[in-house]
Backbone atoms as SQL, in Angstrom:
CREATE TABLE atoms (id INTEGER PRIMARY KEY, chain TEXT, resi INTEGER, resn TEXT, atom TEXT, x REAL, y REAL, z REAL);
INSERT INTO atoms VALUES
  (1, 'A', 1, 'MET', 'N', -8.389, 99.556, 28.946),
  (2, 'A', 1, 'MET', 'CA', -7.434, 98.067, 28.494),
  (3, 'A', 1, 'MET', 'C', -6.545, 97.689, 29.488),
  (4, 'A', 2, 'SER', 'N', -6.222, 96.752, 29.866),
  (5, 'A', 2, 'SER', 'CA', -5.512, 96.156, 30.759),
  (6, 'A', 2, 'SER', 'C', -4.718, 95.323, 30.117),
  (7, 'A', 3, 'VAL', 'N', -2.573, 95.107, 30.900),
  (8, 'A', 3, 'VAL', 'CA', -2.040, 94.982, 29.911),
  (9, 'A', 3, 'VAL', 'C', -1.609, 93.570, 30.782),
  (10, 'A', 4, 'PRO', 'N', -1.387, 92.449, 29.768),
  (11, 'A', 4, 'PRO', 'CA', -1.403, 91.280, 30.078),
  (12, 'A', 4, 'PRO', 'C', -0.409, 90.669, 30.852),
  (13, 'A', 5, 'ARG', 'N', -0.638, 89.771, 32.158),
  (14, 'A', 5, 'ARG', 'CA', 0.554, 89.655, 32.720),
  (15, 'A', 5, 'ARG', 'C', 1.153, 88.791, 32.264),
  (16, 'A', 6, 'HIS', 'N', 2.215, 88.240, 32.445),
  (17, 'A', 6, 'HIS', 'CA', 3.292, 87.122, 31.866),
  (18, 'A', 6, 'HIS', 'C', 3.893, 86.549, 33.287),
  (19, 'A', 7, 'ILE', 'N', 4.137, 85.432, 32.865),
  (20, 'A', 7, 'ILE', 'CA', 4.727, 84.437, 34.106),
  (21, 'A', 7, 'ILE', 'C', 6.058, 83.814, 33.833),
  (22, 'A', 8, 'VAL', 'N', 7.164, 84.463, 34.330),
  (23, 'A', 8, 'VAL', 'CA', 8.743, 83.671, 34.041),
  (24, 'A', 8, 'VAL', 'C', 9.049, 82.926, 34.899),
  (25, 'A', 9, 'GLY', 'N', 8.908, 81.914, 34.882),
  (26, 'A', 9, 'GLY', 'CA', 10.190, 80.550, 35.882),
  (27, 'A', 9, 'GLY', 'C', 11.437, 80.249, 35.599),
  (28, 'A', 10, 'ILE', 'N', 12.029, 80.787, 36.597),
  (29, 'A', 10, 'ILE', 'CA', 13.562, 80.256, 36.602),
  (30, 'A', 10, 'ILE', 'C', 13.700, 79.337, 37.466),
  (31, 'A', 11, 'CYS', 'N', 14.328, 78.426, 36.991),
  (32, 'A', 11, 'CYS', 'CA', 14.907, 77.191, 37.219),
  (33, 'A', 11, 'CYS', 'C', 16.043, 76.362, 36.931),
  (34, 'A', 12, 'GLY', 'N', 16.570, 75.599, 37.816),
  (35, 'A', 12, 'GLY', 'CA', 17.688, 75.226, 37.556),
  (36, 'A', 12, 'GLY', 'C', 18.350, 74.038, 38.847),
  (37, 'A', 13, 'GLY', 'N', 19.381, 74.077, 38.344),
  (38, 'A', 13, 'GLY', 'CA', 20.197, 72.646, 39.966),
  (39, 'A', 13, 'GLY', 'C', 20.256, 73.470, 40.852),
  (40, 'A', 14, 'SER', 'N', 20.582, 73.039, 41.723),
  (41, 'A', 14, 'SER', 'CA', 20.981, 73.728, 43.218),
  (42, 'A', 14, 'SER', 'C', 22.670, 74.047, 43.076),
  (43, 'A', 15, 'GLY', 'N', 22.692, 75.246, 43.338),
  (44, 'A', 15, 'GLY', 'CA', 23.925, 76.520, 42.811),
  (45, 'A', 15, 'GLY', 'C', 24.157, 76.908, 41.801),
  (46, 'A', 16, 'SER', 'N', 23.319, 76.647, 40.930),
  (47, 'A', 16, 'SER', 'CA', 23.044, 77.099, 39.823),
  (48, 'A', 16, 'SER', 'C', 23.219, 78.785, 39.387),
  (49, 'A', 17, 'GLY', 'N', 22.781, 79.698, 40.296),
  (50, 'A', 17, 'GLY', 'CA', 22.451, 81.104, 40.421),
  (51, 'A', 17, 'GLY', 'C', 21.236, 81.719, 40.203),
  (52, 'A', 18, 'LYS', 'N', 20.301, 80.450, 40.229),
  (53, 'A', 18, 'LYS', 'CA', 18.993, 81.331, 40.475),
  (54, 'A', 18, 'LYS', 'C', 18.520, 82.472, 41.227),
  (55, 'A', 19, 'THR', 'N', 18.925, 82.012, 42.405),
  (56, 'A', 19, 'THR', 'CA', 18.543, 83.173, 43.633),
  (57, 'A', 19, 'THR', 'C', 19.050, 84.164, 43.291),
  (58, 'A', 20, 'THR', 'N', 20.280, 84.479, 42.698),
  (59, 'A', 20, 'THR', 'CA', 21.519, 85.371, 42.212),
  (60, 'A', 20, 'THR', 'C', 20.814, 86.246, 41.143),
  (61, 'A', 21, 'LEU', 'N', 20.324, 85.485, 40.272),
  (62, 'A', 21, 'LEU', 'CA', 19.579, 86.319, 39.129),
  (63, 'A', 21, 'LEU', 'C', 18.347, 86.887, 39.086),
  (64, 'A', 22, 'VAL', 'N', 17.483, 86.033, 40.201),
  (65, 'A', 22, 'VAL', 'CA', 16.030, 86.901, 40.607),
  (66, 'A', 22, 'VAL', 'C', 15.828, 87.697, 41.339),
  (67, 'A', 23, 'LYS', 'N', 17.682, 87.883, 42.261),
  (68, 'A', 23, 'LYS', 'CA', 17.457, 89.190, 43.175),
  (69, 'A', 23, 'LYS', 'C', 17.717, 90.366, 42.303),
  (70, 'A', 24, 'LEU', 'N', 18.815, 90.080, 41.010),
  (71, 'A', 24, 'LEU', 'CA', 19.248, 91.217, 40.500),
  (72, 'A', 24, 'LEU', 'C', 18.168, 91.589, 39.307),
  (73, 'A', 25, 'LEU', 'N', 17.217, 90.448, 38.704),
  (74, 'A', 25, 'LEU', 'CA', 15.936, 91.223, 37.863),
  (75, 'A', 25, 'LEU', 'C', 14.980, 92.058, 39.069),
  (76, 'A', 26, 'TYR', 'N', 15.072, 91.170, 40.409),
  (77, 'A', 26, 'TYR', 'CA', 14.148, 91.945, 40.948),
  (78, 'A', 26, 'TYR', 'C', 14.447, 93.341, 41.500),
  (79, 'A', 27, 'GLU', 'N', 15.809, 93.730, 41.694),
  (80, 'A', 27, 'GLU', 'CA', 16.511, 95.120, 42.043),
  (81, 'A', 27, 'GLU', 'C', 16.256, 96.104, 40.928),
  (82, 'A', 28, 'LYS', 'N', 16.264, 95.334, 39.692),
  (83, 'A', 28, 'LYS', 'CA', 16.279, 96.344, 38.494),
  (84, 'A', 28, 'LYS', 'C', 14.730, 96.896, 38.197),
  (85, 'A', 29, 'LEU', 'N', 13.680, 95.836, 38.274),
  (86, 'A', 29, 'LEU', 'CA', 12.551, 96.039, 37.919),
  (87, 'A', 29, 'LEU', 'C', 11.582, 96.320, 39.047),
  (88, 'A', 30, 'SER', 'N', 11.815, 96.401, 40.325),
  (89, 'A', 30, 'SER', 'CA', 10.500, 96.398, 41.119),
  (90, 'A', 30, 'SER', 'C', 10.029, 97.993, 41.379),
  (91, 'A', 31, 'ALA', 'N', 10.984, 98.702, 41.433),
  (92, 'A', 31, 'ALA', 'CA', 10.820, 100.344, 41.480),
  (93, 'A', 31, 'ALA', 'C', 9.771, 100.310, 40.115),
  (94, 'A', 32, 'THR', 'N', 9.751, 99.887, 39.272),
  (95, 'A', 32, 'THR', 'CA', 8.514, 100.164, 38.209),
  (96, 'A', 32, 'THR', 'C', 7.032, 99.437, 38.430),
  (97, 'A', 33, 'ASN', 'N', 7.218, 98.543, 39.369),
  (98, 'A', 33, 'ASN', 'CA', 6.040, 97.676, 39.888),
  (99, 'A', 33, 'ASN', 'C', 6.164, 96.549, 38.705),
  (100, 'A', 34, 'SER', 'N', 6.988, 95.945, 37.947),
  (101, 'A', 34, 'SER', 'CA', 6.469, 95.648, 36.675),
  (102, 'A', 34, 'SER', 'C', 7.033, 93.913, 36.907),
  (103, 'A', 35, 'ILE', 'N', 7.296, 93.886, 37.912),
  (104, 'A', 35, 'ILE', 'CA', 7.662, 92.282, 38.630),
  (105, 'A', 35, 'ILE', 'C', 7.238, 92.145, 39.823),
  (106, 'A', 36, 'SER', 'N', 6.670, 90.300, 40.169),
  (107, 'A', 36, 'SER', 'CA', 6.505, 90.333, 41.756),
  (108, 'A', 36, 'SER', 'C', 7.240, 88.798, 41.583),
  (109, 'A', 37, 'LEU', 'N', 7.675, 88.402, 42.999),
  (110, 'A', 37, 'LEU', 'CA', 8.187, 87.495, 43.304),
  (111, 'A', 37, 'LEU', 'C', 7.478, 86.800, 44.292),
  (112, 'A', 38, 'LEU', 'N', 7.818, 85.586, 43.943),
  (113, 'A', 38, 'LEU', 'CA', 6.902, 84.317, 43.825),
  (114, 'A', 38, 'LEU', 'C', 7.858, 83.287, 44.429),
  (115, 'A', 39, 'SER', 'N', 8.334, 82.597, 45.550),
  (116, 'A', 39, 'SER', 'CA', 8.985, 81.413, 45.740),
  (117, 'A', 39, 'SER', 'C', 8.494, 80.604, 45.786),
  (118, 'A', 40, 'LEU', 'N', 9.027, 79.434, 45.000),
  (119, 'A', 40, 'LEU', 'CA', 8.321, 77.895, 45.281),
  (120, 'A', 40, 'LEU', 'C', 8.663, 77.306, 46.554),
  (121, 'A', 41, 'ASP', 'N', 9.101, 77.913, 47.309),
  (122, 'A', 41, 'ASP', 'CA', 9.656, 77.233, 48.465),
  (123, 'A', 41, 'ASP', 'C', 8.381, 77.576, 49.669),
  (124, 'A', 42, 'ASN', 'N', 7.493, 78.216, 49.277),
  (125, 'A', 42, 'ASN', 'CA', 6.429, 78.636, 50.023),
  (126, 'A', 42, 'ASN', 'C', 5.351, 77.281, 49.645),
  (127, 'A', 43, 'TYR', 'N', 5.463, 76.556, 49.075),
  (128, 'A', 43, 'TYR', 'CA', 4.308, 75.699, 48.335),
  (129, 'A', 43, 'TYR', 'C', 4.925, 74.170, 48.680),
  (130, 'A', 44, 'TYR', 'N', 6.131, 73.968, 49.370),
  (131, 'A', 44, 'TYR', 'CA', 6.621, 72.902, 50.081),
  (132, 'A', 44, 'TYR', 'C', 5.129, 72.343, 50.872),
  (133, 'A', 45, 'LYS', 'N', 4.979, 70.934, 50.787),
  (134, 'A', 45, 'LYS', 'CA', 4.108, 70.358, 51.991),
  (135, 'A', 45, 'LYS', 'C', 4.562, 69.991, 53.199),
  (136, 'A', 46, 'GLU', 'N', 3.866, 70.020, 54.082),
  (137, 'A', 46, 'GLU', 'CA', 4.693, 69.580, 55.670),
  (138, 'A', 46, 'GLU', 'C', 5.048, 68.541, 55.464),
  (139, 'A', 47, 'ILE', 'N', 6.303, 68.198, 56.436),
  (140, 'A', 47, 'ILE', 'CA', 6.732, 67.416, 56.393),
  (141, 'A', 47, 'ILE', 'C', 6.374, 66.175, 56.401),
  (142, 'A', 48, 'HIS', 'N', 5.333, 65.832, 57.345),
  (143, 'A', 48, 'HIS', 'CA', 4.556, 64.852, 57.536),
  (144, 'A', 48, 'HIS', 'C', 3.502, 63.843, 55.922),
  (145, 'A', 49, 'LEU', 'N', 3.728, 65.052, 55.204),
  (146, 'A', 49, 'LEU', 'CA', 3.129, 64.873, 53.861),
  (147, 'A', 49, 'LEU', 'C', 4.205, 64.475, 52.812),
  (148, 'A', 50, 'GLN', 'N', 5.266, 64.505, 52.862),
  (149, 'A', 50, 'GLN', 'CA', 6.341, 64.271, 52.160),
  (150, 'A', 50, 'GLN', 'C', 6.509, 62.977, 51.840),
  (151, 'A', 51, 'GLU', 'N', 6.497, 62.698, 50.266),
  (152, 'A', 51, 'GLU', 'CA', 6.889, 61.172, 49.806),
  (153, 'A', 51, 'GLU', 'C', 8.935, 60.829, 50.708),
  (154, 'A', 52, 'LYS', 'N', 8.573, 59.698, 50.895),
  (155, 'A', 52, 'LYS', 'CA', 9.846, 59.114, 51.526),
  (156, 'A', 52, 'LYS', 'C', 10.847, 58.306, 50.471),
  (157, 'A', 53, 'ASP', 'N', 11.843, 57.857, 50.138),
  (158, 'A', 53, 'ASP', 'CA', 12.442, 57.176, 49.289),
  (159, 'A', 53, 'ASP', 'C', 12.475, 55.983, 49.810),
  (160, 'A', 54, 'VAL', 'N', 13.680, 55.030, 49.149),
  (161, 'A', 54, 'VAL', 'CA', 13.773, 53.294, 49.733),
  (162, 'A', 54, 'VAL', 'C', 13.966, 52.974, 51.219),
  (163, 'A', 55, 'ILE', 'N', 14.860, 54.631, 51.233),
  (164, 'A', 55, 'ILE', 'CA', 15.756, 53.909, 52.898),
  (165, 'A', 55, 'ILE', 'C', 14.860, 54.941, 53.995),
  (166, 'A', 56, 'GLY', 'N', 13.817, 55.554, 53.552),
  (167, 'A', 56, 'GLY', 'CA', 13.155, 56.589, 54.440),
  (168, 'A', 56, 'GLY', 'C', 13.074, 57.739, 54.542),
  (169, 'A', 57, 'ASN', 'N', 14.389, 58.547, 53.385),
  (170, 'A', 57, 'ASN', 'CA', 14.598, 59.622, 53.719),
  (171, 'A', 57, 'ASN', 'C', 13.604, 60.787, 52.891),
  (172, 'A', 58, 'VAL', 'N', 13.186, 61.921, 53.054),
  (173, 'A', 58, 'VAL', 'CA', 12.261, 62.452, 52.420),
  (174, 'A', 58, 'VAL', 'C', 12.869, 63.188, 51.651),
  (175, 'A', 59, 'ASN', 'N', 12.354, 63.014, 50.286),
  (176, 'A', 59, 'ASN', 'CA', 12.885, 63.757, 48.887),
  (177, 'A', 59, 'ASN', 'C', 12.131, 65.016, 48.621),
  (178, 'A', 60, 'PHE', 'N', 12.463, 66.253, 48.658),
  (179, 'A', 60, 'PHE', 'CA', 11.820, 67.187, 48.591),
  (180, 'A', 60, 'PHE', 'C', 12.280, 67.493, 46.940),
  (181, 'A', 61, 'ASP', 'N', 12.918, 66.970, 46.250),
  (182, 'A', 61, 'ASP', 'CA', 13.188, 67.125, 45.007),
  (183, 'A', 61, 'ASP', 'C', 11.641, 66.655, 44.063),
  (184, 'A', 62, 'LEU', 'N', 10.966, 65.239, 44.652),
  (185, 'A', 62, 'LEU', 'CA', 9.780, 65.248, 43.963),
  (186, 'A', 62, 'LEU', 'C', 8.655, 66.383, 43.723),
  (187, 'A', 63, 'PRO', 'N', 7.811, 66.154, 42.456),
  (188, 'A', 63, 'PRO', 'CA', 7.182, 66.771, 42.053),
  (189, 'A', 63, 'PRO', 'C', 5.702, 66.854, 43.219),
  (190, 'A', 64, 'THR', 'N', 5.884, 65.573, 43.750),
  (191, 'A', 64, 'THR', 'CA', 4.654, 65.422, 44.817),
  (192, 'A', 64, 'THR', 'C', 4.914, 66.488, 45.880),
  (193, 'A', 65, 'ALA', 'N', 6.455, 66.745, 46.288),
  (194, 'A', 65, 'ALA', 'CA', 6.860, 67.425, 47.525),
  (195, 'A', 65, 'ALA', 'C', 5.829, 69.241, 47.318),
  (196, 'A', 66, 'LEU', 'N', 5.283, 69.416, 46.383),
  (197, 'A', 66, 'LEU', 'CA', 4.485, 70.583, 46.279),
  (198, 'A', 66, 'LEU', 'C', 2.875, 70.459, 46.786),
  (199, 'A', 67, 'HIS', 'N', 2.326, 71.864, 47.121),
  (200, 'A', 67, 'HIS', 'CA', 1.135, 71.781, 46.618),
  (201, 'A', 67, 'HIS', 'C', 0.824, 72.462, 45.688),
  (202, 'A', 68, 'GLU', 'N', 0.664, 71.338, 44.948),
  (203, 'A', 68, 'GLU', 'CA', 0.830, 71.918, 43.246),
  (204, 'A', 68, 'GLU', 'C', -0.603, 72.769, 43.247),
  (205, 'A', 69, 'GLU', 'N', -1.786, 72.634, 43.536),
  (206, 'A', 69, 'GLU', 'CA', -3.100, 73.330, 43.345),
  (207, 'A', 69, 'GLU', 'C', -3.083, 74.951, 44.138),
  (208, 'A', 70, 'HIS', 'N', -2.231, 74.960, 45.213),
  (209, 'A', 70, 'HIS', 'CA', -1.971, 76.067, 45.756),
  (210, 'A', 70, 'HIS', 'C', -1.135, 77.132, 44.800),
  (211, 'A', 71, 'LEU', 'N', -0.225, 76.558, 44.433),
  (212, 'A', 71, 'LEU', 'CA', 0.532, 77.199, 43.195),
  (213, 'A', 71, 'LEU', 'C', -0.076, 77.488, 41.722),
  (214, 'A', 72, 'ILE', 'N', -0.851, 76.631, 41.413),
  (215, 'A', 72, 'ILE', 'CA', -1.219, 76.932, 40.488),
  (216, 'A', 72, 'ILE', 'C', -2.523, 78.015, 40.274),
  (217, 'A', 73, 'GLN', 'N', -3.239, 77.842, 41.509),
  (218, 'A', 73, 'GLN', 'CA', -4.397, 79.188, 42.399),
  (219, 'A', 73, 'GLN', 'C', -3.635, 79.936, 42.570),
  (220, 'A', 74, 'ASP', 'N', -2.705, 80.687, 42.906),
  (221, 'A', 74, 'ASP', 'CA', -1.935, 81.710, 43.220),
  (222, 'A', 74, 'ASP', 'C', -1.583, 82.142, 41.733),
  (223, 'A', 75, 'LEU', 'N', -0.928, 81.469, 41.118),
  (224, 'A', 75, 'LEU', 'CA', -0.339, 81.977, 39.641),
  (225, 'A', 75, 'LEU', 'C', -1.566, 82.558, 39.152),
  (226, 'A', 76, 'ARG', 'N', -2.854, 81.754, 38.870),
  (227, 'A', 76, 'ARG', 'CA', -3.804, 82.700, 38.112),
  (228, 'A', 76, 'ARG', 'C', -4.627, 83.760, 38.983),
  (229, 'A', 77, 'LEU', 'N', -4.985, 83.850, 40.122),
  (230, 'A', 77, 'LEU', 'CA', -4.726, 85.174, 40.831),
  (231, 'A', 77, 'LEU', 'C', -4.077, 86.090, 40.247),
  (232, 'A', 78, 'LEU', 'N', -3.042, 85.824, 40.410),
  (233, 'A', 78, 'LEU', 'CA', -1.732, 86.860, 40.529),
  (234, 'A', 78, 'LEU', 'C', -1.869, 87.382, 38.746),
  (235, 'A', 79, 'LYS', 'N', -2.020, 86.355, 37.994),
  (236, 'A', 79, 'LYS', 'CA', -2.346, 86.961, 36.658),
  (237, 'A', 79, 'LYS', 'C', -3.527, 87.515, 36.518),
  (238, 'A', 80, 'GLN', 'N', -4.553, 87.738, 37.594),
  (239, 'A', 80, 'GLN', 'CA', -5.839, 88.276, 37.056),
  (240, 'A', 80, 'GLN', 'C', -5.854, 89.596, 37.938),
  (241, 'A', 81, 'GLY', 'N', -4.290, 90.094, 38.698),
  (242, 'A', 81, 'GLY', 'CA', -3.828, 91.512, 39.280),
  (243, 'A', 81, 'GLY', 'C', -4.422, 91.199, 40.928),
  (244, 'A', 82, 'ILE', 'N', -4.441, 89.995, 41.092),
  (245, 'A', 82, 'ILE', 'CA', -5.579, 90.069, 42.563),
  (246, 'A', 82, 'ILE', 'C', -4.090, 89.542, 43.776),
  (247, 'A', 83, 'ILE', 'N', -3.849, 90.504, 44.758),
  (248, 'A', 83, 'ILE', 'CA', -2.998, 90.045, 45.995),
  (249, 'A', 83, 'ILE', 'C', -2.978, 88.867, 46.218),
  (250, 'A', 84, 'VAL', 'N', -1.839, 88.254, 46.819),
  (251, 'A', 84, 'VAL', 'CA', -1.964, 86.651, 47.202),
  (252, 'A', 84, 'VAL', 'C', -1.346, 86.697, 48.290),
  (253, 'A', 85, 'GLU', 'N', -1.577, 86.333, 49.361),
  (254, 'A', 85, 'GLU', 'CA', -0.992, 85.435, 50.772),
  (255, 'A', 85, 'GLU', 'C', -0.912, 84.390, 50.704),
  (256, 'A', 86, 'ARG', 'N', 0.455, 84.124, 51.448),
  (257, 'A', 86, 'ARG', 'CA', 0.958, 82.961, 51.721),
  (258, 'A', 86, 'ARG', 'C', 1.555, 82.830, 52.871),
  (259, 'A', 87, 'GLU', 'N', 1.826, 81.750, 53.682),
  (260, 'A', 87, 'GLU', 'CA', 3.196, 81.800, 54.689),
  (261, 'A', 87, 'GLU', 'C', 3.772, 81.028, 53.946),
  (262, 'A', 88, 'GLU', 'N', 5.074, 81.635, 54.683),
  (263, 'A', 88, 'GLU', 'CA', 6.420, 81.933, 54.342),
  (264, 'A', 88, 'GLU', 'C', 6.746, 80.275, 54.814),
  (265, 'A', 89, 'TYR', 'N', 7.569, 79.228, 54.081),
  (266, 'A', 89, 'TYR', 'CA', 7.930, 78.191, 54.400),
  (267, 'A', 89, 'TYR', 'C', 8.992, 78.166, 55.445),
  (268, 'A', 90, 'THR', 'N', 9.118, 77.490, 56.393),
  (269, 'A', 90, 'THR', 'CA', 9.987, 77.816, 57.515),
  (270, 'A', 90, 'THR', 'C', 11.094, 76.381, 57.395),
  (271, 'A', 91, 'PHE', 'N', 11.189, 75.598, 56.347),
  (272, 'A', 91, 'PHE', 'CA', 11.964, 74.737, 56.220),
  (273, 'A', 91, 'PHE', 'C', 11.723, 73.415, 57.168),
  (274, 'A', 92, 'ASN', 'N', 10.536, 73.417, 57.359),
  (275, 'A', 92, 'ASN', 'CA', 9.916, 72.015, 58.342),
  (276, 'A', 92, 'ASN', 'C', 10.173, 72.523, 59.868),
  (277, 'A', 93, 'VAL', 'N', 10.761, 73.703, 60.300),
  (278, 'A', 93, 'VAL', 'CA', 11.210, 73.541, 61.711),
  (279, 'A', 93, 'VAL', 'C', 10.223, 73.961, 62.810),
  (280, 'A', 94, 'ASP', 'N', 9.948, 73.597, 63.262),
  (281, 'A', 94, 'ASP', 'CA', 8.780, 73.543, 64.234),
  (282, 'A', 94, 'ASP', 'C', 8.619, 74.702, 65.091),
  (283, 'A', 95, 'VAL', 'N', 9.625, 75.124, 65.390),
  (284, 'A', 95, 'VAL', 'CA', 10.257, 76.036, 66.509),
  (285, 'A', 95, 'VAL', 'C', 9.704, 77.583, 65.869),
  (286, 'A', 96, 'GLU', 'N', 9.787, 77.595, 64.527),
  (287, 'A', 96, 'GLU', 'CA', 9.612, 79.264, 63.759),
  (288, 'A', 96, 'GLU', 'C', 8.114, 79.187, 63.581),
  (289, 'A', 97, 'THR', 'N', 7.610, 80.190, 64.020),
  (290, 'A', 97, 'THR', 'CA', 6.169, 80.659, 62.981),
  (291, 'A', 97, 'THR', 'C', 6.320, 81.301, 61.885),
  (292, 'A', 98, 'PRO', 'N', 5.692, 80.939, 61.057),
  (293, 'A', 98, 'PRO', 'CA', 5.689, 81.203, 59.591),
  (294, 'A', 98, 'PRO', 'C', 5.204, 82.781, 59.176),
  (295, 'A', 99, 'THR', 'N', 5.665, 83.350, 58.691),
  (296, 'A', 99, 'THR', 'CA', 5.385, 84.825, 58.608),
  (297, 'A', 99, 'THR', 'C', 4.040, 84.613, 57.548),
  (298, 'A', 100, 'LEU', 'N', 3.516, 85.731, 57.539),
  (299, 'A', 100, 'LEU', 'CA', 2.290, 85.465, 56.098),
  (300, 'A', 100, 'LEU', 'C', 3.291, 86.451, 55.532),
  (301, 'A', 101, 'VAL', 'N', 3.220, 86.265, 53.868),
  (302, 'A', 101, 'VAL', 'CA', 4.259, 86.941, 52.702),
  (303, 'A', 101, 'VAL', 'C', 2.867, 87.436, 52.143),
  (304, 'A', 102, 'GLN', 'N', 2.936, 88.826, 51.770),
  (305, 'A', 102, 'GLN', 'CA', 1.991, 89.190, 50.675),
  (306, 'A', 102, 'GLN', 'C', 2.831, 89.586, 49.407),
  (307, 'A', 103, 'ILE', 'N', 2.058, 88.775, 48.173),
  (308, 'A', 103, 'ILE', 'CA', 2.497, 89.148, 46.827),
  (309, 'A', 103, 'ILE', 'C', 1.809, 89.550, 46.173),
  (310, 'A', 104, 'LYS', 'N', 2.312, 90.853, 45.680),
  (311, 'A', 104, 'LYS', 'CA', 1.280, 92.009, 44.829),
  (312, 'A', 104, 'LYS', 'C', 1.394, 91.642, 43.679),
  (313, 'A', 105, 'PRO', 'N', 0.675, 91.647, 42.366),
  (314, 'A', 105, 'PRO', 'CA', 0.744, 91.504, 41.219),
  (315, 'A', 105, 'PRO', 'C', 1.580, 92.802, 40.340),
  (316, 'A', 106, 'ALA', 'N', 1.966, 92.159, 39.351),
  (317, 'A', 106, 'ALA', 'CA', 2.733, 93.222, 38.603),
  (318, 'A', 106, 'ALA', 'C', 1.858, 94.282, 38.212),
  (319, 'A', 107, 'ASP', 'N', 2.138, 95.402, 37.849),
  (320, 'A', 107, 'ASP', 'CA', 1.105, 96.210, 37.208),
  (321, 'A', 107, 'ASP', 'C', 1.463, 95.928, 35.561);
């Protein structure tokens, strides 16, 4: 019988400590393979696909800034125990080559 996998999202405003909290949780739980870490950053759409505000600035805080369908698909795969591969987001810096990140499901 397989153990059910759960998804926990950590959210909050800029500078609220999300990354610090996640790093601490990961340090405590990663040795037991009971946690996998997925960064929402890796689901941002490319800069040319981003919506702009009324003065022409790209707004990465809009829900439309993300490849929502890729995120949902990857979360489903992880829940099923399937490894996910995703290109690391390079913050739209053209000179950087994205690294392929492998996300293993928690045991």
